[in-house]
Amino acid sequence: MQKKNEYAIGVDLGGTNIAAGIVNSSGKVILREKLPTLAKLGGKAVLGRIGQVIDALLLKVDPKIRKNIKGIGIGTPGLVEHEKGIVREPPNLPGMDGMNIKKFLEKRFKVKAFVANDANAYAVGEHTYGAGKGTKNMVCITLGTGLGGGIIIDGKLYVGSFETAGELGHVIIRKEGKRCLCGSTGCVETYVGANFIADRVRADIKKGKKTSIVKLVNGDLSKINPIIIEKAARQNDKYAKNLWNELGAEIGTALISIVNTLSPEMVVIGGGVSKAGDLLFKPIRKQFQEIGFSFLKKKVKIVPGKLSDDAGVLGSSSLVWNHI
Amino acid sequence: MQKKNEYAIGVDLGGTNIAAGIVNSSGKVILREKLPTLAKLGGKAVLGRIGQVIDALLLKVDPKIRKNIKGIGIGTPGLVEHEKGIVREPPNLPGMDGMNIKKFLEKRFKVKAFVANDANAYAVGEHTYGAGKGTKNMVCITLGTGLGGGIIIDGKLYVGSFETAGELGHVIIRKEGKRCLCGSTGCVETYVGANFIADRVRADIKKGKKTSIVKLVNGDLSKINPIIIEKAARQNDKYAKNLWNELGAEIGTALISIVNTLSPEMVVIGGGVSKAGDLLFKPIRKQFQEIGFSFLKKKVKIVPGKLSDDAGVLGSSSLVWNHI
């Protein structure tokens, strides 16, 4: 638990940028830094740049605050060996595979460091500072390029025996469905990941479906993305509205399996695609009403995430308090 | 944790019979009793009969053992409010709805009593005495009339925020699939529950499928059950062998969703239908090889349960040690 006047550094390691910040006990980012990742320069160079971003924060911050920084949390793509703090096979950051981020940070900055998968870090962030504050058992999903997940059990991040728990994008909704990159078929991610949505819209347009999306991108179908599709739906485009309804139903179906497994008090949904708001939450909640136990329908809350633009930094910083 | 020379009473409350036993620290049932449930007489009568079965055990047991009985565990159909020990909506035992079994037992026998859903109790039993001994995070499924489940996290039964965790029969494998009694569509239970299997075989036979099952039941299709279907497959009946392969693939698909969610070190599979052994485990394991993360394929063990005919009593008795 974080005390008043205690601070943590959060680092959000992405394929494009490294964003970092110092977070106070109210969950506010009081100082921010950012550097391009330059992943092509290799893993060691990226580690060095993570160090640089943190250096910049420490240089600028009030010394009184500096001495109350209790740790560094970092969220990264890929699988993570949590105890050791090693990252495995991060997509977009191939050079980082096998790197011990925890050891590097602890040696260089002489504070405790904690590493987690970025979707897991986000779940801890929503639990510490956001929509899931005060819950005991909570599930969090992030809708972006893929569908990421994180599970809080008894107030702590749950990673399971092989540190892969919460891979909720690979909950199957159609046994005979689309082949997923992971090897299975019909994983929910293959229906609701941002790229898959855009691919589907392009295919539908080529098949002759009428939609104002074509006009919104001036005929350049490569520009189709969830923001454009949301815009079309807000302008009452029938195709786009239907699409959001379908996407919501797909996500709702996966949530039924997850809730029947975990019986959480809350499901928090964040990530870029979730910004479609009601267009997505209405059909998710509608589908969820199909769940078996009638009292679960009423009790399990399905809510949007509360951490907005700072979600990555806040989530990463909260790893410090999840462990201490 | 159970100590040497400590004993527990396990009561397996079913729609037809109440089975009970005294279990020693090696997980052996040293004394057994059984009574018909006579559910039609109502909830109070059933409570009375539970008391009677336990009375009979206490009367017969060596007094030295009697004074070392540390508690009573009871597994029941339906949902359970664990802290209070109240059972809710048990199928086949409608009169028991809302009954406080824990209070009744503690008042009458002056020892601690613990109540759980029967599939949950079985999971605790496999974790305490059976295949899952020593595991930290484990999933257990029972294949019978339905598909029941139980989840062990950090060595303890996990029931979630609404005490319904582990309803693994209602993990969805086909969004557009068969309507389930629970309200959802495509729940794995609707494909692999014993009655659904028999219904399907009858439908297939009526459609003209050739199988030796017809001969094995002397043309009386109402006699079809998993034991008969196993027999046919063992006699090399092509239809029956294919059917087990399909059933295994359905279960394997649900397991992929469950393992991607929970990352357990082991999945234990028990219950009557699991006695088909290799006929079922081979296709389950084959399907599971489709799972995403290559190292999970190798690491997560999928094994048959080890508690056999005493499973109900052992599982129920182990609830005592799960709590103490």
XYZ file of C-alpha atoms in Angstrom:
648
model
C 0.000 0.000 0.000
C 1.197 3.430 -0.968
C 1.421 6.018 1.811
C 0.995 9.755 1.552
C 4.196 11.469 0.398
C 5.403 8.281 -1.241
C 6.131 8.231 -4.965
C 6.762 5.668 -7.678
C 8.182 5.883 -11.164
C 6.166 4.231 -13.918
C 7.704 3.325 -17.269
C 5.533 2.339 -20.214
C 7.778 0.546 -22.690
C 6.250 0.462 -26.165
C 7.452 -0.470 -29.622
C 7.507 3.216 -30.620
C 7.991 5.264 -27.435
C 9.191 4.942 -23.880
C 6.897 7.041 -21.672
C 7.700 7.537 -18.013
C 6.423 9.556 -15.110
C 6.577 10.130 -11.391
C 3.269 9.291 -9.698
C 2.077 10.552 -6.328
C -0.132 8.803 -3.793
C -3.320 10.234 -5.331
C -2.482 8.572 -8.620
C -1.428 11.764 -10.339
C 1.508 11.969 -12.730
C 3.459 14.955 -11.413
C 6.274 14.804 -13.985
C 6.518 13.229 -17.449
C 9.294 12.223 -19.847
C 9.243 10.501 -23.228
C 11.812 9.145 -25.687
C 11.463 7.227 -28.933
C 12.287 3.551 -28.263
C 14.432 3.075 -31.385
C 13.915 -0.655 -31.035
C 16.027 -1.345 -34.122
C 19.186 -0.399 -32.221
C 18.775 -3.585 -30.184
C 17.964 -4.619 -26.631
C 20.949 -3.074 -24.861
C 20.326 0.275 -26.509
C 16.675 0.160 -25.435
C 17.715 -0.615 -21.838
C 20.046 2.395 -22.025
C 17.208 4.610 -23.247
C 14.951 3.423 -20.411
C 17.728 4.513 -18.067
C 17.973 7.873 -19.848
C 14.260 8.604 -19.453
C 14.431 7.871 -15.740
C 17.595 9.979 -15.396
C 15.747 12.898 -16.927
C 12.889 12.528 -14.424
C 15.260 12.335 -11.453
C 17.176 15.352 -12.644
C 14.091 17.525 -12.897
C 12.200 16.471 -9.806
C 12.274 18.299 -6.472
C 14.943 16.569 -4.290
C 12.413 16.203 -1.436
C 10.257 14.111 -3.717
C 13.231 12.267 -5.168
C 14.162 10.771 -1.823
C 10.614 9.476 -1.355
C 10.570 7.464 -4.573
C 10.025 3.918 -3.373
C 10.424 2.009 -6.590
C 10.161 1.734 -10.354
C 7.484 -0.215 -12.191
C 7.715 -1.047 -15.866
C 5.114 -2.429 -18.223
C 6.339 -4.177 -21.346
C 4.854 -6.096 -24.248
C 5.483 -9.844 -24.167
C 5.609 -12.444 -21.439
C 7.387 -11.633 -18.214
C 9.139 -13.767 -15.613
C 7.953 -11.643 -12.721
C 10.212 -12.703 -9.867
C 13.320 -12.361 -11.985
C 12.049 -9.410 -13.999
C 12.986 -10.912 -17.353
C 10.985 -10.187 -20.502
C 10.333 -12.944 -23.063
C 9.548 -12.579 -26.769
C 8.137 -9.041 -26.707
C 6.463 -8.356 -30.077
C 7.943 -5.213 -31.737
C 10.949 -5.379 -29.401
C 12.731 -8.533 -30.548
C 16.099 -7.359 -29.201
C 14.718 -7.275 -25.655
C 14.041 -11.020 -25.537
C 15.606 -12.469 -22.378
C 16.712 -9.104 -20.968
C 16.631 -8.741 -17.189
C 15.035 -5.317 -16.843
C 14.586 -5.596 -13.080
C 18.272 -6.263 -12.413
C 19.330 -3.435 -14.713
C 17.045 -0.901 -13.021
C 17.813 -1.975 -9.460
C 21.549 -1.835 -10.052
C 21.414 1.544 -11.721
C 18.879 3.331 -9.537
C 19.243 1.566 -6.161
C 15.489 1.137 -5.664
C 13.165 -1.843 -6.025
C 11.997 -2.457 -9.579
C 9.047 -4.507 -10.836
C 8.316 -5.704 -14.357
C 4.994 -6.881 -15.773
C 3.252 -7.401 -19.050
C 1.636 -4.119 -20.102
C -1.943 -5.415 -19.960
C -1.262 -6.796 -16.493
C 0.237 -3.469 -15.418
C -2.858 -1.690 -16.701
C -5.071 -4.008 -14.633
C -3.066 -3.180 -11.513
C -3.367 0.510 -12.390
C -7.165 0.361 -12.690
C -7.245 -1.516 -9.411
C -4.945 0.907 -7.598
C -6.102 4.259 -8.965
C -9.001 3.681 -11.339
C -12.371 2.014 -11.834
C -11.501 -1.102 -9.835
C -10.307 0.660 -6.674
C -11.370 -1.291 -3.606
C -12.443 -4.441 -5.446
C -11.223 -7.821 -4.252
C -11.493 -9.863 -7.450
C -11.453 -8.010 -10.743
C -10.876 -8.692 -14.424
C -9.502 -6.064 -16.760
C -9.388 -6.150 -20.548
C -7.728 -3.699 -22.927
C -9.029 -3.310 -26.440
C -6.393 -2.191 -28.892
C -4.428 -3.901 -31.645
C -5.100 -7.047 -29.631
C -7.217 -7.887 -26.611
C -5.065 -7.912 -23.496
C -6.069 -8.956 -20.034
C -5.144 -8.818 -16.396
C -6.630 -10.552 -13.374
C -6.715 -9.261 -9.813
C -7.382 -11.883 -7.166
C -7.628 -10.966 -3.526
C -6.367 -7.493 -4.365
C -3.171 -8.683 -6.072
C -2.137 -9.291 -9.666
C -2.611 -12.987 -10.451
C -0.157 -14.428 -12.968
C -0.638 -18.156 -12.395
C 1.894 -20.964 -12.350
C 3.537 -20.087 -15.663
C 3.089 -16.307 -15.377
C 0.758 -16.225 -18.373
C -2.609 -15.843 -16.626
C -4.958 -13.249 -18.091
C -4.248 -13.978 -21.757
C -7.900 -13.170 -22.283
C -7.536 -12.364 -25.984
C -7.140 -16.095 -26.431
C -10.405 -17.096 -24.841
C -12.126 -18.977 -27.654
C -15.602 -17.948 -28.781
C -15.882 -20.142 -31.900
C -14.230 -23.562 -31.972
C -14.537 -23.673 -35.759
C -13.690 -19.991 -36.146
C -10.844 -17.963 -37.628
C -7.292 -19.188 -37.215
C -5.457 -17.061 -34.647
C -1.755 -16.218 -34.808
C -1.428 -18.084 -31.500
C -2.306 -21.406 -33.114
C -5.861 -21.831 -31.835
C -9.020 -21.061 -33.755
C -11.745 -18.595 -32.865
C -9.901 -16.602 -30.187
C -11.913 -13.498 -29.330
C -8.941 -11.310 -30.323
C -9.243 -12.403 -33.967
C -12.688 -10.764 -34.067
C -12.170 -7.600 -32.052
C -8.505 -6.592 -32.429
C -8.263 -3.159 -34.129
C -6.487 -4.505 -37.220
C -8.920 -7.379 -37.583
C -11.830 -4.936 -37.393
C -10.310 -2.741 -40.124
C -9.559 -5.799 -42.276
C -13.130 -6.918 -41.924
C -14.555 -3.536 -42.896
C -12.320 -3.426 -45.983
C -13.436 -6.919 -46.964
C -17.088 -6.002 -46.440
C -16.734 -2.858 -48.579
C -15.082 -4.878 -51.344
C -18.015 -7.295 -51.156
C -20.310 -4.339 -51.844
C -21.595 -3.343 -48.380
C -22.822 0.239 -48.329
C -21.296 2.449 -45.643
C -20.321 6.087 -45.185
C -16.901 4.906 -43.991
C -15.667 4.999 -47.625
C -16.462 8.697 -47.815
C -14.939 9.430 -44.404
C -11.552 8.102 -45.596
C -11.917 9.728 -49.034
C -11.816 6.323 -50.655
C -8.442 5.398 -49.095
C -9.431 2.148 -47.364
C -6.000 1.826 -45.702
C -7.062 4.692 -43.433
C -9.916 2.736 -41.862
C -9.565 2.390 -38.091
C -11.854 2.181 -35.047
C -12.017 5.991 -34.713
C -13.370 6.306 -38.266
C -15.826 3.479 -37.678
C -17.008 5.187 -34.503
C -17.471 8.450 -36.414
C -19.573 6.697 -39.041
C -21.748 5.111 -36.371
C -22.245 8.466 -34.624
C -23.425 9.826 -37.993
C -25.997 7.057 -37.978
C -24.333 4.817 -40.574
C -26.267 1.552 -40.342
C -23.361 -0.696 -41.280
C -21.077 0.872 -38.665
C -23.719 0.724 -35.926
C -24.330 -2.950 -36.660
C -20.613 -3.614 -36.606
C -20.248 -2.174 -33.084
C -23.202 -4.289 -31.983
C -21.513 -7.394 -33.326
C -18.156 -6.523 -31.765
C -19.850 -5.941 -28.429
C -21.572 -9.313 -28.637
C -18.246 -11.065 -29.374
C -16.604 -9.426 -26.365
C -19.667 -10.129 -24.208
C -19.476 -13.811 -25.107
C -15.843 -14.029 -24.008
C -16.769 -12.203 -20.802
C -19.432 -14.805 -20.011
C -16.790 -17.555 -20.130
C -14.398 -15.457 -18.053
C -16.999 -14.483 -15.444
C -18.291 -18.052 -15.157
C -14.694 -19.080 -14.479
C -13.644 -16.315 -12.093
C -16.779 -14.807 -10.519
C -15.206 -11.326 -10.259
C -17.127 -8.398 -8.861
C -16.107 -6.172 -11.748
C -14.900 -6.233 -15.343
C -13.011 -3.084 -16.353
C -12.668 -2.409 -20.073
C -10.038 0.015 -21.347
C -7.770 0.604 -24.323
C -8.165 2.689 -27.476
C -11.058 0.767 -29.008
C -13.071 1.082 -25.775
C -13.299 4.832 -26.396
C -16.231 4.039 -28.677
C -18.128 4.156 -25.383
C -21.815 3.299 -25.453
C -21.565 2.021 -29.024
C -19.543 -0.845 -27.533
C -20.662 -1.052 -23.902
C -24.382 -1.345 -24.715
C -24.021 -4.506 -26.818
C -21.411 -5.944 -24.409
C -23.845 -5.551 -21.523
C -26.729 -6.855 -23.628
C -24.811 -10.017 -24.513
C -23.750 -10.432 -20.903
C -27.433 -10.631 -19.925
C -27.401 -14.076 -21.551
C -25.199 -15.337 -18.718
C -26.537 -18.273 -16.758
C -26.945 -17.362 -13.124
C -29.559 -14.701 -12.909
C -28.014 -12.945 -9.926
C -24.643 -12.615 -11.713
C -26.346 -10.529 -14.413
C -27.233 -7.990 -11.784
C -24.133 -8.143 -9.635
C -21.077 -8.211 -11.914
C -20.299 -4.647 -12.969
C -19.003 -4.045 -16.493
C -17.432 -0.594 -16.552
C -15.079 1.541 -18.660
C -11.549 2.116 -17.370
C -10.849 5.420 -15.626
C -7.152 5.867 -16.369
C -6.990 7.789 -19.604
C -3.947 9.091 -21.426
C -1.662 8.310 -18.503
C -2.870 4.706 -18.285
C 0.477 3.152 -19.257
C 2.561 5.174 -16.802
C 0.012 4.871 -13.971
C -0.365 1.126 -14.441
C 3.391 0.577 -14.478
C 3.949 2.756 -11.402
C 1.247 0.891 -9.482
C 3.245 -2.355 -9.774
C 5.421 -0.948 -6.999
C 2.459 -0.839 -4.577
C 1.113 -4.196 -5.707
C 4.321 -5.754 -4.414
C 5.193 -3.634 -1.403
C -3.208 -28.921 7.050
C -4.256 -32.283 8.395
C -1.983 -33.855 11.014
C -1.387 -37.525 11.661
C -4.100 -39.034 13.878
C -6.541 -36.336 12.824
C -9.796 -37.312 11.142
C -12.583 -35.625 9.210
C -16.080 -36.671 8.266
C -17.043 -36.237 4.631
C -20.668 -36.168 3.506
C -21.562 -36.445 -0.162
C -25.125 -35.192 -0.510
C -26.728 -36.376 -3.744
C -30.212 -36.390 -5.199
C -30.467 -40.156 -4.629
C -28.134 -41.044 -1.761
C -26.310 -39.498 1.154
C -22.879 -41.127 1.394
C -20.611 -40.361 4.322
C -17.341 -41.590 5.723
C -14.591 -40.977 8.230
C -11.303 -40.144 6.523
C -7.822 -40.498 8.032
C -4.744 -38.387 7.354
C -3.598 -40.646 4.500
C -6.846 -39.934 2.659
C -8.362 -43.335 3.388
C -12.024 -43.815 4.205
C -11.910 -45.971 7.341
C -15.673 -46.207 7.880
C -18.631 -45.729 5.518
C -22.358 -45.118 5.830
C -25.087 -44.532 3.268
C -28.782 -43.647 3.291
C -31.245 -42.856 0.521
C -31.788 -39.082 0.426
C -35.588 -39.291 0.025
C -35.518 -35.729 -1.280
C -39.294 -35.741 -1.756
C -39.802 -35.609 2.005
C -38.467 -32.036 1.957
C -35.451 -30.089 3.157
C -35.866 -30.598 6.896
C -36.209 -34.342 6.452
C -33.043 -34.413 4.346
C -31.156 -32.460 7.025
C -32.385 -35.025 9.544
C -31.131 -37.882 7.383
C -27.707 -36.213 7.040
C -27.634 -36.145 10.840
C -28.636 -39.807 10.971
C -25.810 -40.895 8.658
C -23.269 -39.049 10.787
C -24.801 -40.495 13.982
C -24.308 -43.983 12.561
C -20.629 -43.266 11.814
C -19.999 -41.860 15.295
C -21.712 -44.803 16.936
C -19.575 -47.367 15.144
C -16.186 -45.681 15.239
C -13.495 -46.403 17.847
C -13.870 -43.736 20.602
C -10.147 -42.888 20.299
C -10.729 -41.892 16.716
C -14.020 -40.178 17.514
C -12.351 -37.624 19.767
C -9.862 -36.775 17.002
C -12.514 -35.849 14.445
C -11.772 -32.191 13.680
C -14.684 -31.329 11.469
C -17.357 -32.236 8.959
C -17.240 -31.337 5.284
C -20.245 -31.629 3.029
C -20.486 -31.412 -0.740
C -23.859 -30.542 -2.220
C -25.337 -29.818 -5.633
C -26.198 -26.169 -6.264
C -24.637 -22.871 -5.327
C -23.276 -22.408 -1.828
C -22.780 -19.367 0.385
C -19.552 -20.661 1.859
C -19.072 -18.475 4.921
C -22.625 -19.010 6.068
C -22.869 -22.572 4.815
C -26.199 -22.047 3.059
C -27.141 -23.978 -0.069
C -29.012 -22.236 -2.915
C -31.192 -23.806 -5.608
C -29.723 -27.318 -5.552
C -31.038 -29.215 -8.585
C -32.788 -32.474 -7.518
C -33.040 -31.212 -3.942
C -35.502 -28.322 -4.257
C -36.533 -28.555 -0.610
C -32.983 -27.755 0.526
C -32.983 -24.273 -1.039
C -31.861 -21.730 1.554
C -31.055 -24.324 4.240
C -28.149 -23.518 6.529
C -26.357 -26.879 6.595
C -23.303 -25.527 8.429
C -25.315 -24.188 11.357
C -27.318 -27.411 11.619
C -24.200 -29.599 11.698
C -22.213 -27.401 14.071
C -25.084 -27.195 16.535
C -25.760 -30.910 16.459
C -22.212 -32.280 16.417
C -20.189 -29.541 18.175
C -17.429 -29.512 15.543
C -16.607 -27.132 12.705
C -18.562 -27.786 9.507
C -17.859 -26.660 5.956
C -20.177 -26.695 2.964
C -19.223 -26.482 -0.714
C -20.606 -27.225 -4.127
C -19.851 -30.887 -4.954
C -17.599 -30.123 -7.922
C -15.652 -27.665 -5.773
C -15.358 -30.264 -3.019
C -14.043 -32.775 -5.540
C -11.387 -30.267 -6.658
C -10.258 -29.810 -3.066
C -10.190 -33.602 -2.685
C -7.957 -34.094 -5.732
C -5.726 -31.330 -4.409
C -5.534 -32.752 -0.881
C -5.332 -36.495 -1.545
C -5.270 -37.085 -5.288
C -3.688 -36.137 -8.596
C -3.207 -32.474 -7.707
C -1.385 -33.015 -4.423
C 1.326 -30.388 -3.975
C 0.199 -28.121 -6.813
C -0.190 -24.408 -6.229
C -2.681 -23.483 -8.952
C -4.903 -26.218 -10.303
C -8.115 -26.614 -12.278
C -10.379 -29.610 -11.848
C -13.274 -30.655 -14.046
C -15.785 -33.453 -13.474
C -17.498 -35.069 -16.413
C -20.892 -36.518 -15.550
C -24.452 -35.448 -16.231
C -22.978 -31.985 -16.514
C -19.459 -30.560 -16.563
C -18.550 -29.306 -13.097
C -15.457 -27.399 -12.124
C -13.322 -26.289 -9.229
C -10.359 -23.940 -9.070
C -7.469 -24.083 -6.627
C -5.429 -20.895 -6.346
C -2.429 -20.694 -4.093
C -3.372 -24.051 -2.583
C -6.905 -23.005 -1.587
C -10.352 -23.363 -3.138
C -11.148 -20.190 -5.079
C -14.832 -19.249 -5.186
C -14.619 -15.640 -6.354
C -16.634 -12.620 -5.288
C -20.057 -14.217 -5.771
C -19.013 -17.751 -4.765
C -19.704 -19.082 -8.248
C -16.155 -19.381 -9.607
C -15.336 -22.598 -11.432
C -18.636 -22.917 -13.314
C -16.535 -24.372 -16.104
C -19.411 -26.202 -17.771
C -20.539 -22.770 -18.882
C -17.367 -21.811 -20.682
C -18.616 -21.137 -24.206
C -17.047 -22.954 -27.152
C -19.502 -21.885 -29.878
C -21.112 -18.446 -29.730
C -23.757 -19.538 -32.244
C -24.074 -23.002 -30.698
C -26.737 -24.969 -28.849
C -28.926 -23.184 -26.327
C -27.895 -24.134 -22.797
C -30.296 -24.464 -19.878
C -28.308 -21.640 -18.231
C -29.432 -19.143 -20.872
C -26.208 -18.837 -22.888
C -25.489 -20.598 -26.139
C -22.695 -23.060 -26.895
C -21.621 -23.841 -23.321
C -19.214 -26.792 -23.363
C -21.582 -28.716 -21.085
C -24.255 -28.842 -23.800
C -21.866 -30.900 -25.923
C -20.236 -33.197 -23.378
C -22.766 -33.735 -20.564
C -23.691 -37.450 -20.339
C -27.346 -36.878 -21.259
C -26.458 -34.636 -24.167
C -24.070 -37.281 -25.475
C -26.769 -39.961 -25.280
C -29.309 -37.640 -26.945
C -26.888 -36.979 -29.735
C -26.198 -40.677 -30.335
C -29.930 -41.386 -30.463
C -30.431 -38.569 -32.955
C -27.537 -39.807 -35.097
C -28.921 -43.363 -35.122
C -32.336 -42.082 -36.139
C -30.640 -40.178 -38.956
C -29.224 -43.498 -40.181
C -25.674 -43.531 -38.772
C -24.327 -47.069 -38.565
C -22.989 -48.108 -35.165
C -22.765 -51.273 -33.082
C -24.256 -49.297 -30.172
C -27.764 -50.304 -31.383
C -26.867 -53.980 -30.959
C -25.209 -53.402 -27.575
C -28.489 -52.024 -26.184
C -30.580 -54.655 -27.984
C -32.338 -51.936 -29.916
C -33.497 -50.100 -26.752
C -32.040 -46.668 -27.444
C -33.088 -45.378 -24.022
C -30.297 -47.527 -22.582
C -27.545 -45.610 -24.366
C -25.008 -44.084 -21.969
C -21.281 -43.297 -21.944
C -20.398 -46.801 -20.695
C -22.119 -48.382 -23.699
C -20.465 -45.879 -26.058
C -17.088 -46.698 -24.533
C -17.759 -50.417 -25.016
C -18.588 -49.869 -28.670
C -15.402 -47.871 -29.202
C -13.311 -50.565 -27.510
C -14.859 -53.045 -29.954
C -13.568 -50.798 -32.732
C -16.898 -49.240 -33.712
C -15.947 -46.384 -36.014
C -18.847 -44.121 -35.084
C -18.152 -44.475 -31.349
C -14.422 -43.871 -31.741
C -15.089 -40.725 -33.747
C -17.566 -39.562 -31.155
C -14.977 -39.777 -28.352
C -12.533 -37.871 -30.545
C -15.074 -35.119 -31.026
C -15.978 -34.991 -27.340
C -12.297 -34.752 -26.435
C -11.816 -31.885 -28.882
C -14.779 -29.994 -27.375
C -13.372 -30.392 -23.859
C -9.877 -29.511 -25.083
C -11.196 -26.278 -26.603
C -12.769 -25.226 -23.311
C -9.515 -26.099 -21.535
C -7.559 -23.781 -23.845
C -9.772 -20.852 -22.784
C -9.475 -21.863 -19.132
C -5.694 -22.349 -19.217
C -5.154 -19.074 -21.096
C -7.137 -17.400 -18.335
C -5.651 -19.121 -15.294
C -2.219 -20.505 -16.231
C -2.561 -23.477 -13.849
C 0.151 -26.105 -13.555
C -2.354 -28.931 -13.821
C -5.827 -29.785 -15.076
C -7.357 -32.793 -13.311
C -10.266 -34.502 -15.054
C -12.573 -36.814 -13.127
C -16.176 -37.951 -13.023
C -17.988 -40.919 -14.548
C -17.506 -39.995 -18.201
C -13.742 -39.592 -17.679
C -13.535 -43.343 -17.064
C -13.424 -43.724 -20.843
C -9.709 -43.079 -20.260
C -7.490 -42.849 -23.331
C -10.506 -42.680 -25.637
C -11.121 -39.245 -24.136
C -7.709 -38.103 -22.873
C -5.933 -38.606 -26.214
C -8.180 -36.213 -28.165
C -8.295 -33.758 -25.227
C -4.496 -33.587 -25.198
C -4.368 -33.422 -28.990
C -6.746 -30.437 -29.054
C -4.788 -28.792 -26.252
C -1.689 -28.832 -28.463
C -3.407 -26.058 -30.462
C -2.886 -23.716 -27.515
C -0.965 -20.556 -28.225
C 2.128 -20.370 -26.095
C 4.407 -23.186 -27.123
C 5.833 -23.719 -23.646
C 2.359 -24.084 -22.109
C 1.750 -27.113 -24.344
C 4.633 -28.852 -22.663
C 4.183 -27.602 -19.135
C 0.477 -27.771 -18.245
C -0.317 -31.344 -17.206
C -3.709 -32.788 -18.145
C -4.276 -35.824 -15.953
C -7.078 -38.136 -14.817
C -8.332 -37.785 -11.240
C -7.025 -40.266 -8.696
C -9.923 -40.382 -6.242
C -12.137 -43.166 -7.466
C -15.315 -44.524 -5.887
C -14.764 -42.567 -2.678
C -14.306 -39.273 -4.548
C -17.437 -37.640 -3.120
C -16.685 -38.500 0.510
C -12.959 -37.720 0.221
C -13.585 -34.397 -1.487
C -16.149 -33.339 1.112
C -13.918 -34.386 4.021
C -10.985 -32.432 2.600
C -12.960 -29.174 2.923
C -12.122 -29.355 6.627
C -8.377 -29.136 5.907
C -8.799 -26.514 3.208
C -10.154 -24.202 5.897
C -8.197 -25.169 8.985
